[in-house]
Amino acid sequence: MRPLHFVFSGSRWACWFTRPKPTANTTCPLKVVFLVLASLCAWYSGYLLAELIPDAPLSSAAYSIHSIGERPVLKAPVPKRQKCDHWTPCPSDTYAYRLLSGGGINKYAKICFEDNLLMGEKLGNVARGINIAIVNYPKTDLHPPIDNSGPMTKFIQSAPPKSLLFMVTYDDGSTRLNNDAKNAIEKLGSKEIRNMKFRSSWVFLAAEGFELPSEIQREKINHSDTKNNRYSGWPAEIQIEGCIPKEPS
């Protein structure tokens, strides 16, 4: 209860209540309560802030703030690899093929059919001369080059009906090529076999017992020229690729 004070002033008495002055005993508990509440509020605010901010380094956060307003960068999807490294896929009713001649002494020739590497550096079955693969799908026969054209001629003539013949050169395929071999290759439809020169790059696709579609590129040649050679003593490699119908006409 507040104390009551009486004061006599002249002929009158006056009275009023007075508020007691706070003491150390009353203010200390209030300060403690205030500090506890302030600490709880600060802790809870920090907890909420930590939950709202994602776990990312400051550099990432700064980059995100910096990138606001920039135009988004659209990344194109990685193109799907096609059979024999074609740029576009072959129709489902065709076979994919790719022929690559050698280029120089360190660029080996390659023959790919339906995404199967028939001849290449990885297989270790490429040699100097004309490399030949006969495909009577799914069977494949390979003929590595040898010095004598006789066995190569017999190998070409032994191709079964409805088979494909793939030929590519590595280094030089003309020096030991005799007339019988040229006749056998010419009979398959080659227009360039008799034009082949020393170290010419040459690729050829042929069919035995059926005709290939007219739009298919079957042959390509690149002669050695000291002024225009890509490699020292050798012309640039050449290639042909395409899609062959599965049902021979």
mmCIF file of N, CA and C in Angstrom, residues 43-143:
data_model
loop_
_atom_site.group_PDB
_atom_site.id
_atom_site.type_symbol
_atom_site.label_atom_id
_atom_site.label_comp_id
_atom_site.label_asym_id
_atom_site.label_seq_id
_atom_site.Cartn_x
_atom_site.Cartn_y
_atom_site.Cartn_z
ATOM 1 N N TRP A 43 18.158 -15.517 -30.029
ATOM 2 C CA TRP A 43 18.437 -16.909 -30.437
ATOM 3 C C TRP A 43 17.403 -17.409 -31.440
ATOM 4 N N TYR A 44 16.150 -17.125 -31.194
ATOM 5 C CA TYR A 44 15.084 -17.595 -32.083
ATOM 6 C C TYR A 44 15.175 -16.913 -33.452
ATOM 7 N N SER A 45 15.536 -15.624 -33.459
ATOM 8 C CA SER A 45 15.693 -14.921 -34.737
ATOM 9 C C SER A 45 16.837 -15.520 -35.549
ATOM 10 N N GLY A 46 17.943 -15.822 -34.852
ATOM 11 C CA GLY A 46 19.065 -16.456 -35.548
ATOM 12 C C GLY A 46 18.708 -17.829 -36.081
ATOM 13 N N TYR A 47 17.921 -18.582 -35.330
ATOM 14 C CA TYR A 47 17.502 -19.915 -35.775
ATOM 15 C C TYR A 47 16.645 -19.830 -37.031
ATOM 16 N N LEU A 48 15.693 -18.885 -37.039
ATOM 17 C CA LEU A 48 14.842 -18.723 -38.220
ATOM 18 C C LEU A 48 15.659 -18.296 -39.429
ATOM 19 N N LEU A 49 16.617 -17.401 -39.239
ATOM 20 C CA LEU A 49 17.455 -16.931 -40.338
ATOM 21 C C LEU A 49 18.286 -18.067 -40.910
ATOM 22 N N ALA A 50 18.820 -18.916 -40.036
ATOM 23 C CA ALA A 50 19.631 -20.042 -40.504
ATOM 24 C C ALA A 50 18.803 -21.043 -41.293
ATOM 25 N N GLU A 51 17.543 -21.228 -40.920
ATOM 26 C CA GLU A 51 16.671 -22.163 -41.641
ATOM 27 C C GLU A 51 16.280 -21.625 -43.009
ATOM 28 N N LEU A 52 16.142 -20.308 -43.112
ATOM 29 C CA LEU A 52 15.693 -19.714 -44.364
ATOM 30 C C LEU A 52 16.818 -19.600 -45.392
ATOM 31 N N ILE A 53 18.070 -19.423 -44.972
ATOM 32 C CA ILE A 53 19.194 -19.271 -45.884
ATOM 33 C C ILE A 53 19.705 -20.644 -46.275
ATOM 34 N N PRO A 54 19.839 -20.978 -47.601
ATOM 35 C CA PRO A 54 20.318 -22.294 -48.026
ATOM 36 C C PRO A 54 21.784 -22.478 -47.685
ATOM 37 N N ASP A 55 22.178 -23.760 -47.583
ATOM 38 C CA ASP A 55 23.572 -24.090 -47.292
ATOM 39 C C ASP A 55 24.417 -23.893 -48.543
ATOM 40 N N ALA A 56 24.960 -22.746 -48.719
ATOM 41 C CA ALA A 56 25.798 -22.435 -49.888
ATOM 42 C C ALA A 56 26.877 -21.474 -49.451
ATOM 43 N N PRO A 57 28.059 -21.568 -50.054
ATOM 44 C CA PRO A 57 29.135 -20.628 -49.689
ATOM 45 C C PRO A 57 28.765 -19.207 -50.051
ATOM 46 N N LEU A 58 29.418 -18.289 -49.388
ATOM 47 C CA LEU A 58 29.118 -16.884 -49.621
ATOM 48 C C LEU A 58 29.402 -16.482 -51.057
ATOM 49 N N SER A 59 30.422 -17.109 -51.666
ATOM 50 C CA SER A 59 30.743 -16.770 -53.052
ATOM 51 C C SER A 59 29.598 -17.143 -53.977
ATOM 52 N N SER A 60 28.953 -18.294 -53.696
ATOM 53 C CA SER A 60 27.818 -18.709 -54.524
ATOM 54 C C SER A 60 26.651 -17.769 -54.335
ATOM 55 N N ALA A 61 26.427 -17.378 -53.096
ATOM 56 C CA ALA A 61 25.336 -16.451 -52.844
ATOM 57 C C ALA A 61 25.579 -15.116 -53.525
ATOM 58 N N ALA A 62 26.845 -14.647 -53.453
ATOM 59 C CA ALA A 62 27.170 -13.376 -54.115
ATOM 60 C C ALA A 62 27.005 -13.491 -55.619
ATOM 61 N N TYR A 63 27.397 -14.661 -56.183
ATOM 62 C CA TYR A 63 27.235 -14.851 -57.631
ATOM 63 C C TYR A 63 25.765 -14.874 -58.016
ATOM 64 N N SER A 64 24.933 -15.510 -57.164
ATOM 65 C CA SER A 64 23.505 -15.570 -57.461
ATOM 66 C C SER A 64 22.897 -14.178 -57.467
ATOM 67 N N ILE A 65 23.315 -13.352 -56.506
ATOM 68 C CA ILE A 65 22.792 -11.983 -56.458
ATOM 69 C C ILE A 65 23.278 -11.199 -57.669
ATOM 70 N N HIS A 66 24.550 -11.434 -58.052
ATOM 71 C CA HIS A 66 25.111 -10.710 -59.198
ATOM 72 C C HIS A 66 24.437 -11.115 -60.507
ATOM 73 N N SER A 67 24.017 -12.397 -60.589
ATOM 74 C CA SER A 67 23.449 -12.899 -61.842
ATOM 75 C C SER A 67 21.984 -12.532 -62.021
ATOM 76 N N ILE A 68 21.376 -11.923 -61.004
ATOM 77 C CA ILE A 68 19.975 -11.508 -61.143
ATOM 78 C C ILE A 68 19.891 -10.430 -62.206
ATOM 79 N N GLY A 69 19.036 -10.613 -63.141
ATOM 80 C CA GLY A 69 18.882 -9.656 -64.225
ATOM 81 C C GLY A 69 19.619 -10.045 -65.490
ATOM 82 N N GLU A 70 20.574 -11.004 -65.370
ATOM 83 C CA GLU A 70 21.268 -11.457 -66.566
ATOM 84 C C GLU A 70 20.381 -12.411 -67.353
ATOM 85 N N ARG A 71 20.628 -12.494 -68.647
ATOM 86 C CA ARG A 71 19.851 -13.398 -69.494
ATOM 87 C C ARG A 71 20.240 -14.838 -69.209
ATOM 88 N N PRO A 72 19.268 -15.713 -69.085
ATOM 89 C CA PRO A 72 19.599 -17.121 -68.828
ATOM 90 C C PRO A 72 20.326 -17.735 -70.015
ATOM 91 N N VAL A 73 21.321 -18.587 -69.722
ATOM 92 C CA VAL A 73 22.095 -19.257 -70.766
ATOM 93 C C VAL A 73 21.460 -20.610 -71.035
ATOM 94 N N LEU A 74 21.005 -20.807 -72.259
ATOM 95 C CA LEU A 74 20.378 -22.057 -72.644
ATOM 96 C C LEU A 74 21.437 -22.989 -73.206
ATOM 97 N N LYS A 75 21.619 -24.146 -72.567
ATOM 98 C CA LYS A 75 22.605 -25.109 -73.009
ATOM 99 C C LYS A 75 21.929 -26.185 -73.854
ATOM 100 N N ALA A 76 22.466 -26.391 -75.047
ATOM 101 C CA ALA A 76 21.915 -27.411 -75.929
ATOM 102 C C ALA A 76 22.283 -28.795 -75.399
ATOM 103 N N PRO A 77 21.379 -29.754 -75.508
ATOM 104 C CA PRO A 77 21.696 -31.099 -75.035
ATOM 105 C C PRO A 77 22.808 -31.727 -75.856
ATOM 106 N N VAL A 78 23.571 -32.598 -75.211
ATOM 107 C CA VAL A 78 24.653 -33.279 -75.906
ATOM 108 C C VAL A 78 24.061 -34.182 -76.981
ATOM 109 N N PRO A 79 24.517 -34.039 -78.237
ATOM 110 C CA PRO A 79 23.933 -34.859 -79.298
ATOM 111 C C PRO A 79 24.176 -36.347 -79.055
ATOM 112 N N LYS A 80 23.202 -37.147 -79.389
ATOM 113 C CA LYS A 80 23.309 -38.590 -79.216
ATOM 114 C C LYS A 80 24.248 -39.170 -80.255
ATOM 115 N N ARG A 81 25.123 -40.055 -79.829
ATOM 116 C CA ARG A 81 26.053 -40.671 -80.760
ATOM 117 C C ARG A 81 25.313 -41.632 -81.679
ATOM 118 N N GLN A 82 25.606 -41.547 -82.977
ATOM 119 C CA GLN A 82 24.973 -42.401 -83.965
ATOM 120 C C GLN A 82 25.926 -43.524 -84.386
ATOM 121 N N LYS A 83 25.388 -44.519 -85.055
ATOM 122 C CA LYS A 83 26.194 -45.651 -85.506
ATOM 123 C C LYS A 83 27.305 -45.181 -86.441
ATOM 124 N N CYS A 84 28.494 -45.744 -86.248
ATOM 125 C CA CYS A 84 29.671 -45.417 -87.063
ATOM 126 C C CYS A 84 29.960 -43.914 -87.074
ATOM 127 N N ASP A 85 29.535 -43.224 -86.005
ATOM 128 C CA ASP A 85 29.797 -41.787 -85.837
ATOM 129 C C ASP A 85 29.157 -40.938 -86.930
ATOM 130 N N HIS A 86 28.002 -41.374 -87.431
ATOM 131 C CA HIS A 86 27.254 -40.539 -88.376
ATOM 132 C C HIS A 86 26.725 -39.311 -87.654
ATOM 133 N N TRP A 87 26.501 -38.231 -88.420
ATOM 134 C CA TRP A 87 25.893 -37.035 -87.840
ATOM 135 C C TRP A 87 24.398 -37.241 -87.599
ATOM 136 N N THR A 88 23.753 -37.979 -88.488
ATOM 137 C CA THR A 88 22.321 -38.257 -88.360
ATOM 138 C C THR A 88 22.108 -39.763 -88.402
ATOM 139 N N PRO A 89 21.074 -40.255 -87.732
ATOM 140 C CA PRO A 89 20.856 -41.706 -87.691
ATOM 141 C C PRO A 89 20.357 -42.251 -89.025
ATOM 142 N N CYS A 90 20.699 -43.486 -89.294
ATOM 143 C CA CYS A 90 20.184 -44.170 -90.471
ATOM 144 C C CYS A 90 18.768 -44.685 -90.171
ATOM 145 N N PRO A 91 17.920 -44.807 -91.176
ATOM 146 C CA PRO A 91 16.591 -45.403 -90.970
ATOM 147 C C PRO A 91 16.718 -46.820 -90.415
ATOM 148 N N SER A 92 15.674 -47.270 -89.746
ATOM 149 C CA SER A 92 15.719 -48.581 -89.086
ATOM 150 C C SER A 92 15.838 -49.741 -90.071
ATOM 151 N N ASP A 93 15.478 -49.526 -91.325
ATOM 152 C CA ASP A 93 15.539 -50.603 -92.321
ATOM 153 C C ASP A 93 16.812 -50.534 -93.162
ATOM 154 N N THR A 94 17.859 -49.892 -92.623
ATOM 155 C CA THR A 94 19.131 -49.782 -93.348
ATOM 156 C C THR A 94 20.298 -50.126 -92.434
ATOM 157 N N TYR A 95 21.454 -50.369 -93.057
ATOM 158 C CA TYR A 95 22.713 -50.594 -92.347
ATOM 159 C C TYR A 95 23.581 -49.339 -92.468
ATOM 160 N N ALA A 96 24.205 -48.957 -91.377
ATOM 161 C CA ALA A 96 25.117 -47.806 -91.396
ATOM 162 C C ALA A 96 26.531 -48.279 -91.715
ATOM 163 N N TYR A 97 27.237 -47.493 -92.524
ATOM 164 C CA TYR A 97 28.613 -47.828 -92.844
ATOM 165 C C TYR A 97 29.442 -46.553 -92.929
ATOM 166 N N ARG A 98 30.746 -46.718 -92.775
ATOM 167 C CA ARG A 98 31.686 -45.600 -92.895
ATOM 168 C C ARG A 98 33.048 -46.149 -93.274
ATOM 169 N N LEU A 99 33.600 -45.615 -94.362
ATOM 170 C CA LEU A 99 34.922 -46.012 -94.831
ATOM 171 C C LEU A 99 35.855 -44.815 -94.746
ATOM 172 N N LEU A 100 37.030 -45.012 -94.149
ATOM 173 C CA LEU A 100 38.016 -43.947 -93.989
ATOM 174 C C LEU A 100 39.375 -44.471 -94.418
ATOM 175 N N SER A 101 39.992 -43.773 -95.372
ATOM 176 C CA SER A 101 41.326 -44.185 -95.814
ATOM 177 C C SER A 101 42.364 -43.727 -94.803
ATOM 178 N N GLY A 102 43.572 -44.247 -94.970
ATOM 179 C CA GLY A 102 44.655 -43.785 -94.126
ATOM 180 C C GLY A 102 45.109 -42.396 -94.547
ATOM 181 N N GLY A 103 45.773 -41.705 -93.627
ATOM 182 C CA GLY A 103 46.314 -40.386 -93.918
ATOM 183 C C GLY A 103 47.696 -40.278 -93.321
ATOM 184 N N GLY A 104 48.711 -40.251 -94.159
ATOM 185 C CA GLY A 104 50.065 -40.250 -93.632
ATOM 186 C C GLY A 104 50.414 -41.618 -93.068
ATOM 187 N N ILE A 105 51.439 -41.660 -92.259
ATOM 188 C CA ILE A 105 51.889 -42.925 -91.689
ATOM 189 C C ILE A 105 51.225 -43.207 -90.342
ATOM 190 N N ASN A 106 50.688 -42.173 -89.687
ATOM 191 C CA ASN A 106 50.117 -42.338 -88.348
ATOM 192 C C ASN A 106 48.596 -42.327 -88.314
ATOM 193 N N LYS A 107 47.948 -42.078 -89.446
ATOM 194 C CA LYS A 107 46.489 -42.081 -89.514
ATOM 195 C C LYS A 107 46.046 -43.366 -90.202
ATOM 196 N N TYR A 108 45.544 -44.310 -89.409
ATOM 197 C CA TYR A 108 45.199 -45.619 -89.946
ATOM 198 C C TYR A 108 43.824 -45.609 -90.608
ATOM 199 N N ALA A 109 43.659 -46.523 -91.568
ATOM 200 C CA ALA A 109 42.370 -46.667 -92.244
ATOM 201 C C ALA A 109 41.354 -47.322 -91.297
ATOM 202 N N LYS A 110 40.054 -47.098 -91.589
ATOM 203 C CA LYS A 110 38.982 -47.656 -90.767
ATOM 204 C C LYS A 110 37.850 -48.153 -91.665
ATOM 205 N N ILE A 111 37.250 -49.249 -91.240
ATOM 206 C CA ILE A 111 36.038 -49.764 -91.870
ATOM 207 C C ILE A 111 35.039 -50.033 -90.752
ATOM 208 N N CYS A 112 33.892 -49.351 -90.802
ATOM 209 C CA CYS A 112 32.846 -49.523 -89.790
ATOM 210 C C CYS A 112 31.555 -49.949 -90.474
ATOM 211 N N PHE A 113 30.886 -50.946 -89.900
ATOM 212 C CA PHE A 113 29.609 -51.417 -90.427
ATOM 213 C C PHE A 113 28.671 -51.702 -89.258
ATOM 214 N N GLU A 114 27.511 -51.033 -89.256
ATOM 215 C CA GLU A 114 26.512 -51.204 -88.187
ATOM 216 C C GLU A 114 27.131 -50.995 -86.810
ATOM 217 N N ASP A 115 27.986 -49.967 -86.723
ATOM 218 C CA ASP A 115 28.649 -49.571 -85.481
ATOM 219 C C ASP A 115 29.669 -50.603 -84.998
ATOM 220 N N ASN A 116 30.035 -51.533 -85.851
ATOM 221 C CA ASN A 116 31.085 -52.493 -85.539
ATOM 222 C C ASN A 116 32.349 -52.117 -86.315
ATOM 223 N N LEU A 117 33.435 -51.906 -85.592
ATOM 224 C CA LEU A 117 34.707 -51.587 -86.231
ATOM 225 C C LEU A 117 35.298 -52.881 -86.775
ATOM 226 N N LEU A 118 35.319 -53.000 -88.111
ATOM 227 C CA LEU A 118 35.840 -54.207 -88.745
ATOM 228 C C LEU A 118 37.348 -54.138 -88.931
ATOM 229 N N MET A 119 37.844 -52.951 -89.257
ATOM 230 C CA MET A 119 39.281 -52.736 -89.401
ATOM 231 C C MET A 119 39.633 -51.378 -88.810
ATOM 232 N N GLY A 120 40.746 -51.304 -88.106
ATOM 233 C CA GLY A 120 41.154 -50.038 -87.501
ATOM 234 C C GLY A 120 42.377 -50.212 -86.634
ATOM 235 N N GLU A 121 42.924 -49.092 -86.211
ATOM 236 C CA GLU A 121 44.133 -49.112 -85.392
ATOM 237 C C GLU A 121 43.899 -49.841 -84.077
ATOM 238 N N LYS A 122 42.707 -49.650 -83.479
ATOM 239 C CA LYS A 122 42.416 -50.299 -82.195
ATOM 240 C C LYS A 122 42.456 -51.813 -82.299
ATOM 241 N N LEU A 123 42.075 -52.334 -83.468
ATOM 242 C CA LEU A 123 42.060 -53.791 -83.659
ATOM 243 C C LEU A 123 43.419 -54.324 -84.098
ATOM 244 N N GLY A 124 44.288 -53.430 -84.564
ATOM 245 C CA GLY A 124 45.617 -53.853 -84.988
ATOM 246 C C GLY A 124 45.614 -54.706 -86.243
ATOM 247 N N ASN A 125 44.591 -54.544 -87.104
ATOM 248 C CA ASN A 125 44.498 -55.384 -88.293
ATOM 249 C C ASN A 125 44.585 -54.581 -89.593
ATOM 250 N N VAL A 126 45.180 -53.393 -89.525
ATOM 251 C CA VAL A 126 45.373 -52.569 -90.719
ATOM 252 C C VAL A 126 46.833 -52.650 -91.141
ATOM 253 N N ALA A 127 47.050 -52.857 -92.439
ATOM 254 C CA ALA A 127 48.414 -52.945 -92.969
ATOM 255 C C ALA A 127 48.527 -52.100 -94.235
ATOM 256 N N ARG A 128 49.746 -51.898 -94.694
ATOM 257 C CA ARG A 128 49.963 -51.103 -95.899
ATOM 258 C C ARG A 128 49.372 -51.815 -97.118
ATOM 259 N N GLY A 129 48.688 -51.049 -97.949
ATOM 260 C CA GLY A 129 48.085 -51.605 -99.143
ATOM 261 C C GLY A 129 46.583 -51.393 -99.143
ATOM 262 N N ILE A 130 45.840 -52.292 -99.806
ATOM 263 C CA ILE A 130 44.374 -52.228 -99.861
ATOM 264 C C ILE A 130 43.806 -53.186 -98.822
ATOM 265 N N ASN A 131 43.084 -52.654 -97.842
ATOM 266 C CA ASN A 131 42.437 -53.453 -96.803
ATOM 267 C C ASN A 131 41.004 -53.739 -97.244
ATOM 268 N N ILE A 132 40.593 -55.008 -97.168
ATOM 269 C CA ILE A 132 39.289 -55.429 -97.694
ATOM 270 C C ILE A 132 38.507 -56.166 -96.612
ATOM 271 N N ALA A 133 37.207 -55.830 -96.499
ATOM 272 C CA ALA A 133 36.286 -56.558 -95.630
ATOM 273 C C ALA A 133 35.072 -56.959 -96.458
ATOM 274 N N ILE A 134 34.704 -58.255 -96.401
ATOM 275 C CA ILE A 134 33.511 -58.757 -97.076
ATOM 276 C C ILE A 134 32.470 -59.079 -96.004
ATOM 277 N N VAL A 135 31.283 -58.477 -96.131
ATOM 278 C CA VAL A 135 30.226 -58.656 -95.144
ATOM 279 C C VAL A 135 29.052 -59.359 -95.803
ATOM 280 N N ASN A 136 28.791 -60.570 -95.334
ATOM 281 C CA ASN A 136 27.574 -61.296 -95.698
ATOM 282 C C ASN A 136 26.768 -61.407 -94.412
ATOM 283 N N TYR A 137 26.112 -60.288 -94.062
ATOM 284 C CA TYR A 137 25.579 -60.072 -92.712
ATOM 285 C C TYR A 137 24.810 -61.288 -92.209
ATOM 286 N N PRO A 138 25.078 -61.752 -90.953
ATOM 287 C CA PRO A 138 25.978 -61.139 -89.966
ATOM 288 C C PRO A 138 27.425 -61.630 -90.031
ATOM 289 N N LYS A 139 27.790 -62.389 -91.055
ATOM 290 C CA LYS A 139 29.147 -62.914 -91.155
ATOM 291 C C LYS A 139 30.056 -61.889 -91.819
ATOM 292 N N THR A 140 31.306 -61.793 -91.337
ATOM 293 C CA THR A 140 32.274 -60.852 -91.894
ATOM 294 C C THR A 140 33.597 -61.569 -92.127
ATOM 295 N N ASP A 141 34.165 -61.379 -93.321
ATOM 296 C CA ASP A 141 35.488 -61.911 -93.660
ATOM 297 C C ASP A 141 36.417 -60.746 -93.948
ATOM 298 N N LEU A 142 37.630 -60.816 -93.397
ATOM 299 C CA LEU A 142 38.610 -59.743 -93.575
ATOM 300 C C LEU A 142 39.807 -60.251 -94.363
ATOM 301 N N HIS A 143 40.357 -59.368 -95.180
ATOM 302 C CA HIS A 143 41.534 -59.727 -95.967
ATOM 303 C C HIS A 143 42.572 -58.628 -95.808
#
